[in-house]
Amino acid sequence: MSKNTHPAESKTAMAADILVDIRNLTVEYVSSRGLFSRRKRRVRVLENFNLALPRGKTLGIVGESGCGKTTLANGISRFIRSIQGEVLFEGQDILTMDHRTLRAQRQKMQMVFQNPFNSLNPRMKIHQLVGEPLATHTRMRGKALKNRVGQLLEEVGLGRGHLRRYPHQISGGQAQRVVLARALALKPQLLFLDEPTSALDVSVQAQIVNLLKKLQAKHQLTYMFISHGLGVVQHISDQIAVLYLGEVVEQASRDDLFHNPRHPYTQALFASMPIPDPDRNKTRILLKGNVPSISDPPPGCRFHTRCPRVMEVCRKRVPDAHVIRQGHWARCHLLSTAALPAQPGNGDS
Amino acid sequence: MGIVHSLGRLTGRPAGLWHANPGSTIWYFRRERVAVISLLFILCMGIVAVAAPWIAPYPNEGRGEPNILNRLKAPSGEHLFGTDPLGRDVCSRVVYGTRVGLTAALAIVGIAALIGTVLGGLAGYFGGWVDELIMRLTDIFLAFPPLLLAMMVAVVLDPSLMNAIIAITLAWWPWYTRLARAQALAVRERDFVRAAWGIGVHDFTILGRHILPNIITPILVQGTLDLGLAIIYVSGLSFLGLGVPPPTADWGAMISEGRNYIQNGRWWIATFPGLALFLTIMAFNLLGDGIQLATNPRTRGESA
Amino acid sequence: MEDHLLRVEDLQVVFPTPHGPVYAVNRISFAIRAGQIYGVVGESGCGKTATGRAILGLIPPPGRINGGRIIFRGENLLEKSAYEMQHLRGRRLAMVFQDPAAALNPVFTIGRQLLGIMKHHRIASDGRYGPRAVQLLGDLGLPAPERIVKRYPHELSGGMQQRVMIAMALAAEPDLIIADEPTSALDVTIQSQILDLLVQLRDQRGVTIIMITHDLGVVAETCDEVGVFYLGEIIEGGTVRDIFHRTRHPYTRKLLASLPNPEKWGRELDIIPGSVPTNFENIKGCAFAPRCKQCMAICQTTKPKSAVFSTTHHTACHLYGERESG
């Protein structure tokens, strides 16, 4: 059964203004088996992957380890090679651009990583780090450059006193602000944020989240926000896509997903989230077993090995994407059986 | 102190090099007393080497001028370490020997590390055919035991200090290349390099600005550890007659000369250069140990 | 009246640094009853890990314990020799670390590591160890435990590795387990399994657990009593309901307010200005004063004494003066 049917494609693409349209993206990486083997193993992390990023909004990507979210970010920014598919940025396919055009294109999409100290060259001072993009792409030098750098730092809430410091001399929250300042230097349209707050203290997380929202409003930025921290993703996202083993299993607006999660995995995720309130009674949905390897996904619905509501059909056939309402869909056989009239021997739960 | 300050900036330290940031590697190094003493010893050696003409009691003899009438005199007030078969003052010769030893060590390590860093950095960063080419080249050189290779090259060339340095450097550069390549491979995967790609910085700029400064520390450390070994190599070559030719003073050559006289009871000709060699190499080794202790997060601060 | 399994009094842990001594733990006191889960919660630099390690006697030199008492089962652990502590560790006190992959020895099979612990503490007769290990792994929810004992750590997933770590902590049947961020490295679905497991251990086996974490959600779900740490001090302590529903200290309030919450969507999150200071000497006033909106003059000069609100709930803050329970 072809997985190319994307229900949101025809409707949303025309309805909203899509900045980045990812179509049929297939990314694989080659790994060698063991120490002595010559045979290389091709691991398909993403296969026929589809996703659309609406302009000026935040798309949150939620998933656990091994779901392919980092590969997605790397594939889109061409840090790794994709086998097929297109990534249309304002209509132009990034994947087939030549290097020159790509360099120019890169200015429009910047990445923010999890560990700010890893993202900053420890041997460079803050003003050099923030100034690097400007020095590379513009003709700004000397005083003009320094002024612009100072402006950028102010915008993210850092003072001029930080200009001369090295990354190891500032805190995690400040370092992440520097990363943001640098990302903004070239006036990008899109920011990939890959777990930007996961390495920070709780009180600092809140500061960064507020800052991100402020910057988004001010510069009309589009965000792709990847995280396993559901609370933060929900706070900042307009739409959320839930990833499991390289597939989007459910996608909806933030509110819809929260009030009406339909895919069993999404439900389990929400149920697992620790809530800072001792009196909230949680109905635990415990998932059996472990996450299968992405290189060897289960047949049929990839989630069937752990699904608390698994049916016979789930083991055999890949579920279609079923629309629940405008902008909300999920890949699950449960949604189709609901539509079918109950028949004897259907194996319904 | 301007140079020291600039050096400090190069290695990324905001403060000067010696008055280091508390908690930095240099700060921990200062607490390794044995290593600090060794460093001082080496610095003294360096001063001796530079000021040889003024320190040596008989500078002309140190340079090689014979004085046959004085030959084979035992250590005395006039000749602290005695005289050699050609009547030259051994003390002056030992003093002049530091020039050869230290110059050679610094030159060998410096050049080999330079070649290694550049080639290794290129290989590690670019990968592909660049990597293959450079690695096969290093493999060829690595196929030979380094000392043997150095000797072979030295035999082919005329004996001279310069040629000895060339010979040993040719044997050593592949090791530094390997080291630099491994470091470059690791640094290349770090997020800040990705960020630089994302900004659209050119490859060679990335190499110079991001890769190089972050691979240099282990290479510097290795270089310092190798200084003692370099002196052994040079002295070894001279000992075999392949290195520095007479009349230039070199500890290895002096030991070689002196060993025939030991049986006759004239011990001072070989012993004093031997002692100098031993102490210098020991100092370098202890310095290297200290650096290793100071740079390893697990062992730093333990002897304090 | 030693009904507390563990009582920490006035504990102080110092780390000498080039910048001066850092008081990682600055005179804290708390007590835990047997069969409780006690939460140690705070952000980076608050001293929670140092506290856990101090109890186990695992403070790495040049750090040292500068004062106080740790009364465990009626005896002061700080007066024990290294040899005695060696025997207590594993047998009476155990630790579960944050990163299971790093804490398990990669060159030994799971079985070998478990057996090693059991044998060392001689908790059963020879020959019974194997079955005990398998039983333990099975109890902790590992599928096919008889095969797991033959596997190496890297062959298991993160969640399974963490269960193995907990098994190793339980192997010698200790009275107290200190869990240092046991789920931070795990995915959220696995995290909830492990947390459930820990609560089960308390319920079914009466294990006492100190849960060190930065995640207030984890605290709310698992802990009975909580100590909120800031810069080496306990600024608020009480039952889990005291802390979450009857919050008193400005820091705790702000911390809870800064957590994302569906009710706050569309608004800015409440923040604590600035960040946790990294270097500090023995601070004169309240540790939180520089960042506290309700800071008064006295907060900067004098350390607040404990204000008691109930038998369980106390906080150190000048806003409340010195109150006795009433």
CSV table of C-alpha atoms in Angstrom, one decimal, chain A residues 74 79-80 103 106-107 109-111 113-115 117-125 129 132-137 164 166 168-169 182 186, chain B residues 8-15 21 190-202 205-206 209-218:
chain,number,residue,atom,x,y,z
A,74,ASN,CA,20.2,16.9,8.9
A,79,PHE,CA,24.3,17.6,6.2
A,80,ILE,CA,23.6,14.1,5.0
A,103,ARG,CA,25.4,28.6,0.2
A,106,ARG,CA,21.7,28.4,3.8
A,107,GLN,CA,21.4,31.9,5.1
A,109,MET,CA,17.7,28.5,7.3
A,110,GLN,CA,19.7,28.3,10.5
A,111,MET,CA,20.1,25.6,13.0
A,113,PHE,CA,21.4,22.6,18.5
A,114,GLN,CA,20.9,21.1,21.9
A,115,ASN,CA,24.2,21.8,23.6
A,117,PHE,CA,28.7,24.8,24.3
A,118,ASN,CA,29.1,22.3,21.5
A,119,SER,CA,27.8,24.8,19.0
A,120,LEU,CA,30.3,27.5,19.8
A,121,ASN,CA,33.9,27.2,18.9
A,122,PRO,CA,35.6,27.3,22.3
A,123,ARG,CA,38.6,29.2,20.9
A,124,MET,CA,36.6,32.1,19.6
A,125,LYS,CA,35.3,35.1,21.5
A,129,LEU,CA,31.2,34.0,16.9
A,132,GLU,CA,31.3,35.3,11.7
A,133,PRO,CA,28.1,35.1,9.6
A,134,LEU,CA,28.3,38.8,8.9
A,135,ALA,CA,31.9,38.6,8.0
A,136,THR,CA,31.2,35.7,5.6
A,137,HIS,CA,28.3,37.1,3.7
A,164,ARG,CA,35.0,39.7,24.8
A,166,TYR,CA,34.8,33.0,25.7
A,168,HIS,CA,33.4,28.6,28.7
A,169,GLN,CA,33.0,31.8,30.7
A,182,ARG,CA,24.4,34.2,15.6
A,186,LEU,CA,21.7,36.7,8.5
B,8,GLY,CA,48.4,32.9,25.3
B,9,ARG,CA,46.0,34.5,23.0
B,10,LEU,CA,46.8,32.0,20.3
B,11,THR,CA,46.0,29.1,22.5
B,12,GLY,CA,42.8,30.7,23.5
B,13,ARG,CA,43.6,31.9,26.9
B,14,PRO,CA,42.3,35.3,27.9
B,15,ALA,CA,45.0,35.8,30.5
B,21,ASN,CA,43.4,31.3,34.6
B,190,ARG,CA,31.2,18.8,16.4
B,191,ASP,CA,28.2,21.1,16.2
B,192,PHE,CA,30.1,24.3,15.8
B,193,VAL,CA,31.6,23.1,12.6
B,194,ARG,CA,28.1,22.2,11.4
B,195,ALA,CA,27.0,25.7,12.4
B,196,ALA,CA,29.8,27.1,10.3
B,197,TRP,CA,28.7,25.1,7.3
B,198,GLY,CA,25.2,26.3,8.0
B,199,ILE,CA,26.4,29.8,7.8
B,200,GLY,CA,28.1,29.1,4.6
B,201,VAL,CA,31.7,29.6,5.6
B,202,HIS,CA,34.2,28.3,3.0
B,205,THR,CA,38.3,29.2,6.3
B,206,ILE,CA,36.7,26.5,8.5
B,209,ARG,CA,39.4,29.1,12.0
B,210,HIS,CA,37.6,26.2,13.5
B,211,ILE,CA,39.5,23.0,12.9
B,212,LEU,CA,43.1,24.0,13.4
B,213,PRO,CA,42.8,25.8,16.8
B,214,ASN,CA,40.9,22.9,18.2
B,215,ILE,CA,43.3,20.2,17.1
B,216,ILE,CA,46.5,21.9,18.1
B,217,THR,CA,46.6,21.1,21.8
B,218,PRO,CA,47.1,17.3,21.6
